[in-house]
Short mmCIF file of C-alpha atoms and ligand atoms in Angstrom, two decimals:
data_model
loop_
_atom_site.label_atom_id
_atom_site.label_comp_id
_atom_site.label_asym_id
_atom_site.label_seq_id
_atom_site.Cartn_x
_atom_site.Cartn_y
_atom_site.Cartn_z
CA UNK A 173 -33.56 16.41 33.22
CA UNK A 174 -29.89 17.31 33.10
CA UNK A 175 -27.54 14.71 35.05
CA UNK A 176 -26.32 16.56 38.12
CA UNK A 177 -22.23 16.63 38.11
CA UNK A 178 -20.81 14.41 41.04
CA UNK A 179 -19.02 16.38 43.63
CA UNK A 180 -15.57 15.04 44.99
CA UNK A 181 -14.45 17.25 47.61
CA UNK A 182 -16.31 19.81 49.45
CA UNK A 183 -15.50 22.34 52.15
CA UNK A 184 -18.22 23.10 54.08
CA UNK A 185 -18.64 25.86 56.44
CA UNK A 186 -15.07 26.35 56.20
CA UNK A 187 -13.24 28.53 58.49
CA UNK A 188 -9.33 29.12 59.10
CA UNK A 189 -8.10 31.54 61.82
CA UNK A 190 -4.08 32.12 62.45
CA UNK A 191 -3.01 33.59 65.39
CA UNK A 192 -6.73 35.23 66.11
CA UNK A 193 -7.28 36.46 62.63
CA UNK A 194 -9.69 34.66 60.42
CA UNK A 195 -8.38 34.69 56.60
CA UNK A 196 -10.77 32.67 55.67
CA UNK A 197 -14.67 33.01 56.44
CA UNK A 198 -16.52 30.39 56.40
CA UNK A 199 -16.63 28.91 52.77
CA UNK A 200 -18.55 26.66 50.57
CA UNK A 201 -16.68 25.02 47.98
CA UNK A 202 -18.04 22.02 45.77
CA UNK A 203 -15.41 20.67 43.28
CA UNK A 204 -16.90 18.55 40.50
CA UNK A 205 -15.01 14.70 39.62
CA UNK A 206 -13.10 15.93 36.80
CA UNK A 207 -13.41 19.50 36.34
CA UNK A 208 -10.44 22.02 36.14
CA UNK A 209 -11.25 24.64 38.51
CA UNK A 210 -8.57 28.01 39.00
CA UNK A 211 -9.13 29.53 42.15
CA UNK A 212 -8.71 33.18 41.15
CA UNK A 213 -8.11 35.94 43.25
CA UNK A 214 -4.76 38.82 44.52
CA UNK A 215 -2.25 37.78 46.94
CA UNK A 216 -3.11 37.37 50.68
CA UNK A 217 -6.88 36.42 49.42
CA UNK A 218 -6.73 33.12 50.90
CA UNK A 219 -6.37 30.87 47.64
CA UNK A 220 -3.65 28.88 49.11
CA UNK A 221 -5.09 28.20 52.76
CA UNK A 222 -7.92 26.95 50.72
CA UNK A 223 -5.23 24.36 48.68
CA UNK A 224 -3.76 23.59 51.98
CA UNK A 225 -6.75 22.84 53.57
CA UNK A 226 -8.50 20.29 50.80
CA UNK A 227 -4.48 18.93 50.66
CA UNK A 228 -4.38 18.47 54.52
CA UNK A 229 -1.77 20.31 55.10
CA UNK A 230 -3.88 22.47 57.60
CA UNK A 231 -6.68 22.17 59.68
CA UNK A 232 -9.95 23.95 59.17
CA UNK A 233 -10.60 26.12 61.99
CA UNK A 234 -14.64 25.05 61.53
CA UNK A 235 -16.42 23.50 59.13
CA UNK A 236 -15.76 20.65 57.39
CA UNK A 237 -13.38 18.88 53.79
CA UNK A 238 -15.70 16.26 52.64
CA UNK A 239 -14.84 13.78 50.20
CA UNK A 240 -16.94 11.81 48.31
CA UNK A 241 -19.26 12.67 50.65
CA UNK A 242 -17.32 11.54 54.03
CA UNK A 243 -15.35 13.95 56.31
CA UNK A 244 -12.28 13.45 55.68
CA UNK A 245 -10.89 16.62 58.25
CA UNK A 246 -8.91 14.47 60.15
CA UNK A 247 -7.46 12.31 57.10
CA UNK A 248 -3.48 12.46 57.16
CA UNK A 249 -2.10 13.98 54.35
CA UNK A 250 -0.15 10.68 53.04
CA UNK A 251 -3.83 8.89 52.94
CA UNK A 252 -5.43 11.66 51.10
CA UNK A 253 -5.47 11.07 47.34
CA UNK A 254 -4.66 14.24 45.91
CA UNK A 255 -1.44 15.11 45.01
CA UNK A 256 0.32 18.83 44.71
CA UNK A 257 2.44 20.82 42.42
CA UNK A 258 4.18 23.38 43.79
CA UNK A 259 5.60 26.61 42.16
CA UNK A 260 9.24 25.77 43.12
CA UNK A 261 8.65 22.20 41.45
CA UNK A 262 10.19 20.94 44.47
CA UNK A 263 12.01 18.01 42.73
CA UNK A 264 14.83 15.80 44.12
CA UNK A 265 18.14 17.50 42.62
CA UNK A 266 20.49 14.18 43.65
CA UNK A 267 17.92 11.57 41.33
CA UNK A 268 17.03 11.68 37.71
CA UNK A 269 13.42 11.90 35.93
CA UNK A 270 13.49 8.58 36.26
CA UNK A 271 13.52 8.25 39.48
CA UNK A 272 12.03 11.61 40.40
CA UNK A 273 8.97 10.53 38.46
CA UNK A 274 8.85 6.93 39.73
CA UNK A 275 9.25 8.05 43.79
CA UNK A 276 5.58 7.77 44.45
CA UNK A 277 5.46 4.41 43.13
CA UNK A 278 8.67 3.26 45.04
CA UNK A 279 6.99 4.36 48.12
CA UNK A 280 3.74 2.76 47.64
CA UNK A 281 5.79 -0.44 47.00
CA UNK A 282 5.42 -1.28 43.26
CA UNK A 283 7.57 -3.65 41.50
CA UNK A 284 10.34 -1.95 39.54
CA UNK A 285 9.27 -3.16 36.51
CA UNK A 286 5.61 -1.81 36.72
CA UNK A 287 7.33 1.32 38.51
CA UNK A 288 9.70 1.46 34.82
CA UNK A 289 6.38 0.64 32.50
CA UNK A 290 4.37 4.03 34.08
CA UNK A 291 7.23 5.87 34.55
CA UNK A 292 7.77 5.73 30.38
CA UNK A 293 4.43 6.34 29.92
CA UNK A 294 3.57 8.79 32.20
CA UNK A 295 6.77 11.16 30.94
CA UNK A 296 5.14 10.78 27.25
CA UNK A 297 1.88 12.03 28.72
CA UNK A 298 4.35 15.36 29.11
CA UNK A 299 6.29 14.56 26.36
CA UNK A 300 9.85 14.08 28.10
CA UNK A 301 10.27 10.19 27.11
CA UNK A 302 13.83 11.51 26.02
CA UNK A 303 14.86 13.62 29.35
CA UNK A 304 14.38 9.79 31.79
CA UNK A 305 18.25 9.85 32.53
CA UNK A 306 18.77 13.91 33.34
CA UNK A 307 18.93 15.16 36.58
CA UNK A 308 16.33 18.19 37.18
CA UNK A 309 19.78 20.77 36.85
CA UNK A 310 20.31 20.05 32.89
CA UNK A 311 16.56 20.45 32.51
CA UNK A 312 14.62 24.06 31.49
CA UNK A 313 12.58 25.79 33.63
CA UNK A 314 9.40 24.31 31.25
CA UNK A 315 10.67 20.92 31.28
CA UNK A 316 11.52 20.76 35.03
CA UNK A 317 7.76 22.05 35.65
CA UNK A 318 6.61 18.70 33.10
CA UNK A 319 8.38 16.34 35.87
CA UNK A 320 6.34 17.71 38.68
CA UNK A 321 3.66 17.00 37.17
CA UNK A 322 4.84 13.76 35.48
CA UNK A 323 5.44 12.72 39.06
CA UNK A 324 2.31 13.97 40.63
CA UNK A 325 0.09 12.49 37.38
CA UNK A 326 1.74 8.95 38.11
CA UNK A 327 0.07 8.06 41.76
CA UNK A 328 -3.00 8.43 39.73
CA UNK A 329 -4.68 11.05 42.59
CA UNK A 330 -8.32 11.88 42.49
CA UNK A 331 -7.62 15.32 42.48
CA UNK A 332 -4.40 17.43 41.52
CA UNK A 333 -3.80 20.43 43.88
CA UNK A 334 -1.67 23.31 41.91
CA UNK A 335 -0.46 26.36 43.08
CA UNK A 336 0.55 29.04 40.74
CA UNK A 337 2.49 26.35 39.14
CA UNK A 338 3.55 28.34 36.59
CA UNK A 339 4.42 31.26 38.38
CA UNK A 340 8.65 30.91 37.22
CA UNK A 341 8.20 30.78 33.92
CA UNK A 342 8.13 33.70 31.32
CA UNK A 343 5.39 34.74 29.83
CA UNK A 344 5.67 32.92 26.08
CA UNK A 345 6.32 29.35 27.31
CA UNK A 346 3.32 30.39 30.60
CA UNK A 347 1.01 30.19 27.69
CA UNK A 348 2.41 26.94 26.58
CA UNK A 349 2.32 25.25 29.73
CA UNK A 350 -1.28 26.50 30.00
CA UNK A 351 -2.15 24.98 27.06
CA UNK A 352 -0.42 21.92 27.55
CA UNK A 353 -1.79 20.99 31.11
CA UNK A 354 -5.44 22.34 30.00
CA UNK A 355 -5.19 19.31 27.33
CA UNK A 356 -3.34 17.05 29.71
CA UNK A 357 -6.21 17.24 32.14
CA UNK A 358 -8.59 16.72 28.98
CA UNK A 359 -6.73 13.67 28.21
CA UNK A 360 -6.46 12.17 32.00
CA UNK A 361 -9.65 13.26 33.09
CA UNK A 362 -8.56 13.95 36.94
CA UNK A 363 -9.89 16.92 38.66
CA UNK A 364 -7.28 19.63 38.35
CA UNK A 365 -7.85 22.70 41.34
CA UNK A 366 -5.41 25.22 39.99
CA UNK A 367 -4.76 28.30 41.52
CA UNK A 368 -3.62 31.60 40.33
CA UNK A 369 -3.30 35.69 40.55
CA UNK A 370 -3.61 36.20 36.72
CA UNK A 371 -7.12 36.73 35.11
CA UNK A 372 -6.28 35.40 32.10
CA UNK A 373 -4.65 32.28 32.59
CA UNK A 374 -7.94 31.55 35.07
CA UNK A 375 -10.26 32.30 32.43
CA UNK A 376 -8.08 30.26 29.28
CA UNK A 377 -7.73 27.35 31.63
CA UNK A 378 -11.07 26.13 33.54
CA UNK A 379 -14.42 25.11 33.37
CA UNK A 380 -15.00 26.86 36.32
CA UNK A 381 -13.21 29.77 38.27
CA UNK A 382 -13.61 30.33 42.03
CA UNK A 383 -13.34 34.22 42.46
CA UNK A 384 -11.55 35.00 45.85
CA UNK A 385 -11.43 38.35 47.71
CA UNK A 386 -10.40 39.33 51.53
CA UNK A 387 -10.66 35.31 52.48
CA UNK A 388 -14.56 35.00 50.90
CA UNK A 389 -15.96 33.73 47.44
CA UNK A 390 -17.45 36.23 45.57
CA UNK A 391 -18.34 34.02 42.73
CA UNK A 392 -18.08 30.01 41.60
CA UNK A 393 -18.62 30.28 37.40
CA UNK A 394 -17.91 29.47 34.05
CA UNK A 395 -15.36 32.25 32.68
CA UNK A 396 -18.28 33.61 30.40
CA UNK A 397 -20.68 33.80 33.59
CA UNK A 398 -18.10 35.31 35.81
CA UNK A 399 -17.21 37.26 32.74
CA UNK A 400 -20.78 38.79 31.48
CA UNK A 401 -22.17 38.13 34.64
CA UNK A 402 -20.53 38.78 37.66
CA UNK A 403 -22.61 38.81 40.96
CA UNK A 404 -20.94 42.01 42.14
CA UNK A 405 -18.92 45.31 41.43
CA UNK A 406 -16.01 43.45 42.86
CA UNK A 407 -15.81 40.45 39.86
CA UNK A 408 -17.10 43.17 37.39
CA UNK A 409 -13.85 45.54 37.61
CA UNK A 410 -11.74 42.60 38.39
CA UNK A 411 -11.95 41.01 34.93
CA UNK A 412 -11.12 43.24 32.11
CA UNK A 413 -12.31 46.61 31.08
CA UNK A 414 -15.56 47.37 31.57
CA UNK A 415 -18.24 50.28 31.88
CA UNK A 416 -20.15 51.08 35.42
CA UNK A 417 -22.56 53.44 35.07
CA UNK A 418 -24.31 54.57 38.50
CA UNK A 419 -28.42 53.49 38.10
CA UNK A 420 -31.23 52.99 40.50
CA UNK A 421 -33.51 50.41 39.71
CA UNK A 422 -36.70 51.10 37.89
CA UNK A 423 -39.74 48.89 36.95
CA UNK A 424 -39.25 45.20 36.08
CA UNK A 425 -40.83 44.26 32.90
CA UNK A 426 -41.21 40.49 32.36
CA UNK A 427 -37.62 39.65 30.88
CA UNK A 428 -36.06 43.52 31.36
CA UNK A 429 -35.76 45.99 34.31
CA UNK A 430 -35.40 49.89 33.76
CA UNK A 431 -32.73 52.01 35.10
CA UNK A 432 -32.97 55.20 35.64
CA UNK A 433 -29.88 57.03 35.70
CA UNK A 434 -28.69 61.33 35.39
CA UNK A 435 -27.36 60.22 31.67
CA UNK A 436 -30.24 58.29 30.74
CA UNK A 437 -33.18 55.63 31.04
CA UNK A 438 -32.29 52.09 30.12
CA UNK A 439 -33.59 48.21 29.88
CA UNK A 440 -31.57 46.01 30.89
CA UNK A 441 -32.47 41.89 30.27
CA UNK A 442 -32.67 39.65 32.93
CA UNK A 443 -31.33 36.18 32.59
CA UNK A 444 -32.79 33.56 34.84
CA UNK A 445 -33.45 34.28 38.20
CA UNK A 446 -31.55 37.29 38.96
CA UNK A 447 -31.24 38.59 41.98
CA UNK A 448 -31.84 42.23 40.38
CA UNK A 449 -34.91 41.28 38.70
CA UNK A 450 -36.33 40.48 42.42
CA UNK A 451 -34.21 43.99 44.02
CA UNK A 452 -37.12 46.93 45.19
CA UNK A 453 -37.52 50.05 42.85
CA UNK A 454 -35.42 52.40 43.46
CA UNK A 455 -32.09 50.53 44.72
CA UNK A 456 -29.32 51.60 43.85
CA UNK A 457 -27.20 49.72 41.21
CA UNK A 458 -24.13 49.53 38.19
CA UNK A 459 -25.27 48.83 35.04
CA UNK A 460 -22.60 47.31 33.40
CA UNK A 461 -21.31 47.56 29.66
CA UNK A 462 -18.13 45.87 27.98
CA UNK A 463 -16.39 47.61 25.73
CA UNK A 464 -16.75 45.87 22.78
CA UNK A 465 -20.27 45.46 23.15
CA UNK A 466 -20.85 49.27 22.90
CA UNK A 467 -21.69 50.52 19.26
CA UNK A 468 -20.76 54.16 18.12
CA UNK A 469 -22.30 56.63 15.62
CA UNK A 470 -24.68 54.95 12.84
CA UNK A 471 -24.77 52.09 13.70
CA UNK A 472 -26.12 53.30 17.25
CA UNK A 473 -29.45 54.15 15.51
CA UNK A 474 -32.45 51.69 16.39
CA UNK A 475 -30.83 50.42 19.53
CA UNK A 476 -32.83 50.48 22.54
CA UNK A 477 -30.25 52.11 24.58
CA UNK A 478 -28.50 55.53 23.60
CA UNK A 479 -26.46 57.98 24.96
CA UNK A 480 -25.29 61.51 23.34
CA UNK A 481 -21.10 61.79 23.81
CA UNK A 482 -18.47 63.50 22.37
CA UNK A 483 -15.21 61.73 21.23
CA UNK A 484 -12.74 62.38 24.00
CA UNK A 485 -9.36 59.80 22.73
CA UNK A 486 -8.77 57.92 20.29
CA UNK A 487 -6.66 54.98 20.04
CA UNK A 488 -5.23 52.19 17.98
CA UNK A 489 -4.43 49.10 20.01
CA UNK A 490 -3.38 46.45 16.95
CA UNK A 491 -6.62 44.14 16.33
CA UNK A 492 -8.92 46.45 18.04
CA UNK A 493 -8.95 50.24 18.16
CA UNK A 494 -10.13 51.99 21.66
CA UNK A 495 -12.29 55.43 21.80
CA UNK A 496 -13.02 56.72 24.75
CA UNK A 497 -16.31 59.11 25.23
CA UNK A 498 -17.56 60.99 27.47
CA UNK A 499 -21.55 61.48 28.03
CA UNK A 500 -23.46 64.56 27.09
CA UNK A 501 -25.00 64.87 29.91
CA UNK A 502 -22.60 64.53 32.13
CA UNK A 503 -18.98 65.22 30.95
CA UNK A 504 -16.90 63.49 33.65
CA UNK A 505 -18.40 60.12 32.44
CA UNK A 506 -16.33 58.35 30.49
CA UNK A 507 -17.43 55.59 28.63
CA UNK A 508 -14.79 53.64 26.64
CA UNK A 509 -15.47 51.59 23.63
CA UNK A 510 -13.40 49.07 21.31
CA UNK A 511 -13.81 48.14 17.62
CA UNK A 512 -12.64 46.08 15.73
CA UNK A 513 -9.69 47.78 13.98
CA UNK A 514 -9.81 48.38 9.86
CA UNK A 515 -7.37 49.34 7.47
CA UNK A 516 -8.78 53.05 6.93
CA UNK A 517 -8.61 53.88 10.58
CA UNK A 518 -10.92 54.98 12.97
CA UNK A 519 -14.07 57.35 11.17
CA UNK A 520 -13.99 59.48 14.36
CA UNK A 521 -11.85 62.24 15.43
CA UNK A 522 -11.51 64.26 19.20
CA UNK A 523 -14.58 66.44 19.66
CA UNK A 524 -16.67 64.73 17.59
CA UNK A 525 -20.35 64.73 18.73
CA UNK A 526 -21.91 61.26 18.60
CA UNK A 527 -24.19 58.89 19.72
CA UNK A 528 -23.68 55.60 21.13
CA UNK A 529 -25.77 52.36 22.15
CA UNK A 530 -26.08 48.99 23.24
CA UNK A 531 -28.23 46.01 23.19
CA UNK A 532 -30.76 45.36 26.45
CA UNK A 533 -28.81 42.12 25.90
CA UNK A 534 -25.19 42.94 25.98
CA UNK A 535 -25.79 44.69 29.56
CA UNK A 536 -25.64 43.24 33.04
CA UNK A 537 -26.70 44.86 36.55
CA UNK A 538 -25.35 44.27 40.01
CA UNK A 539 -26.73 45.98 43.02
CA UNK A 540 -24.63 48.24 45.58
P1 ADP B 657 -2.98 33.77 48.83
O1 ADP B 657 -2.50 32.41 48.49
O2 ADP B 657 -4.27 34.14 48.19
O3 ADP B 657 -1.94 34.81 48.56
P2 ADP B 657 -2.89 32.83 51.58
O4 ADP B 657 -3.92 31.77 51.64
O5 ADP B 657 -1.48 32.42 51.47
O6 ADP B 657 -3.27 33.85 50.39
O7 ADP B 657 -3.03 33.76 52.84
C1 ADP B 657 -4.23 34.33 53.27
C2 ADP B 657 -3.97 35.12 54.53
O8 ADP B 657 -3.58 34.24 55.57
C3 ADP B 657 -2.84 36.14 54.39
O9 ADP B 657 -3.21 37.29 55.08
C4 ADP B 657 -1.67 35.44 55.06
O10 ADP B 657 -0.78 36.38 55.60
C5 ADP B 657 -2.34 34.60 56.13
N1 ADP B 657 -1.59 33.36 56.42
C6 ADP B 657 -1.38 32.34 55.57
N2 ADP B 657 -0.69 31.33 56.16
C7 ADP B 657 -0.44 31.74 57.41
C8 ADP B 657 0.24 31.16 58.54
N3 ADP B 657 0.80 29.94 58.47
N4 ADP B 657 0.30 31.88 59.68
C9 ADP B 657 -0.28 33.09 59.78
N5 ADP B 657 -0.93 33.69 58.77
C10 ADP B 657 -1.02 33.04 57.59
MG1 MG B 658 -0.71 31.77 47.61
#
């Protein structure tokens, strides 16, 4: 028996409503003691009420923030312990590192020479043991980011609430930070709920990602699962290319399902208990296909599912090169594919009639 994760903070049931509109329906959110979750999802989606409201800096309209089990909804902010990094870093421009990173401490009372002992080692934890004596103005945009966090890290919170942190910076030293705070958290071990618009820095940085749309959850998952299998057309076009093709449900085999479909019949695998593999015959679904799991020409022979296309673009893209199809059966689907790129180019040219295929396993279906 697998060891079930413990669960620090929960939201339960939880609503928020501003001025009559509800922007957030009715959640359920369980964050696992020392996870990194991102909390994924476009702007006005409700990923920040959702900080707010495990931070304390709102109410939940219903429903319940648990902690450790305990309600916690009417828990001032000061007692919660979590601790925030904002986008703006919001550090204090008159003090130095120092004293920027040791203000929690202050507050809480500490001696000033345990307050000087963490404060050195929390700014090597972010490697600024150099910057103690600047002032947040002669520090970069990367380094300023490092104090926030130096200075958040230091009250030793259960949980560290972040949101679009690393929104300022450009996009080179973004993927530093990324990296840097994804091993930080390794290292430190708190639970880190991160929030962010971009795809790709959700699915480098957590364990899990919290997919958020129009103020609901479409899907709590590891990147692969939200990835390969998303629970709906919604987390399936919001992550990367990928293929729909329109099906409607045919029998379920034992591990597979056919679909039936105006360019084809397919098998599809099911993994566990899927909520497709239960769906009636004939409902309507997307089968789903990534690019790169879609073979073309030879080495489409033997595969158990095939399609007859004709090469409609062509495209080198650096490490992998991009061909788009379209089906034989039905022109105006287009079907794109990527390969891995090779020095004698791409054995394919426009107009080309082909065939391509897929594995039963590299395919996933959601229902309409
Ligand atoms: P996100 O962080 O995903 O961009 P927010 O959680 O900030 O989304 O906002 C979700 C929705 O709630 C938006 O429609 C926003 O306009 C609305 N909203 C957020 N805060 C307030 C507020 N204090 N008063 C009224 N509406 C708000
Ligand atoms: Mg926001």
């Amino acid at each position: 028996m697998t060891e079930q994760p413990k669960t620090l903070v929960e939201l339960s049931g939880v609503a928020k409503v501003y001025g009559g509109v509800e922007v957030l329906h009715a959640i359920d959110l369980a964050l696992r003691d020392g996870e990194f979750m991102t909390v994924l999802g476009p702007s006005g989606s409700g990923k920040t009420t959702v900080l707010r409201l495990i931070g304390g800096l709102v109410q939940p309209t219903r429903g319940k923030v648990l902690l450790d089990g305990r309600d916690i909804s009417a828990m001032p902010i000061n007692r919660r312990p979590f601790n925030t990094v904002f986008q703006d870093y919001a550090l204090f421009p008159h003090m130095t590192v120092e004293a920027n990173v040791g203000y929690g401490l202050k507050v809480r009372g500490e001696s000033r020479a345990r307050i000087r002992d963490r404060v050195i080692e929390t700014l090597r934890l972010v490697a600024l043991e150099e910057f103690a004596g600047r002032y947040p103005s002669q520090l970069s945009g990367g380094q300023q980011q490092r104090v926030a966090l130096a200075r958040a890290i230091i009250c030793e919170p259960r949980l560290i609430l972040l949101d679009e942190p690393l929104g300022a910076l450009d996009a080179e030293l973004r993927r530093q930070m990324q990296r840097f705070l994804k091993n930080l958290q390794r290292e430190i071990r708190t639970t880190f709920l991160f929030v962010t618009h971009d795809q790709e820095e959700a699915v480098t940085m957590a364990d899990r990602i919290c997919v958020m749309n129009h103020g609901r959850i479409e899907q709590i998952g590891s990147p692969e699962e939200v990835y390969y299998r998303p629970v709906n057309e919604y987390v399936a076009r919001f992550f990367g290319d990928n293929n729909l093709i329109d099906v409607a449900l045919g029998e379920a085999g034992e591990e597979d399902r056919e679909l039936v479909s105006d360019v084809g019949s397919f098998r599809c695998r099911l993994e566990g208990r899927s909520a497709v593999g239960a769906a009636t015959r004939d409902s309507p679904g997307k089968l789903l296909v990534r690019p790169e799991a879609v073979v073309i020409g030879e080495a489409a022979n033997g595969m158990r599912n095939r399609m007859k296309v004709r090469v409609e673009e062509t495209g080198f893209v650096g490490p992998v090169s991009q061909v788009t199809v379209s089906a034989a059966a039905k022109p105006e689907l287009r079907i794109m594919v990527k390969l891995p790129s090779r020095a004698g180019g791409i054995p394919l040219a426009v107009g080309d009639e082909t065939e391509i295929g897929w594995s039963d396993r590299e395919c996933h279906v959601v229902t309409a």
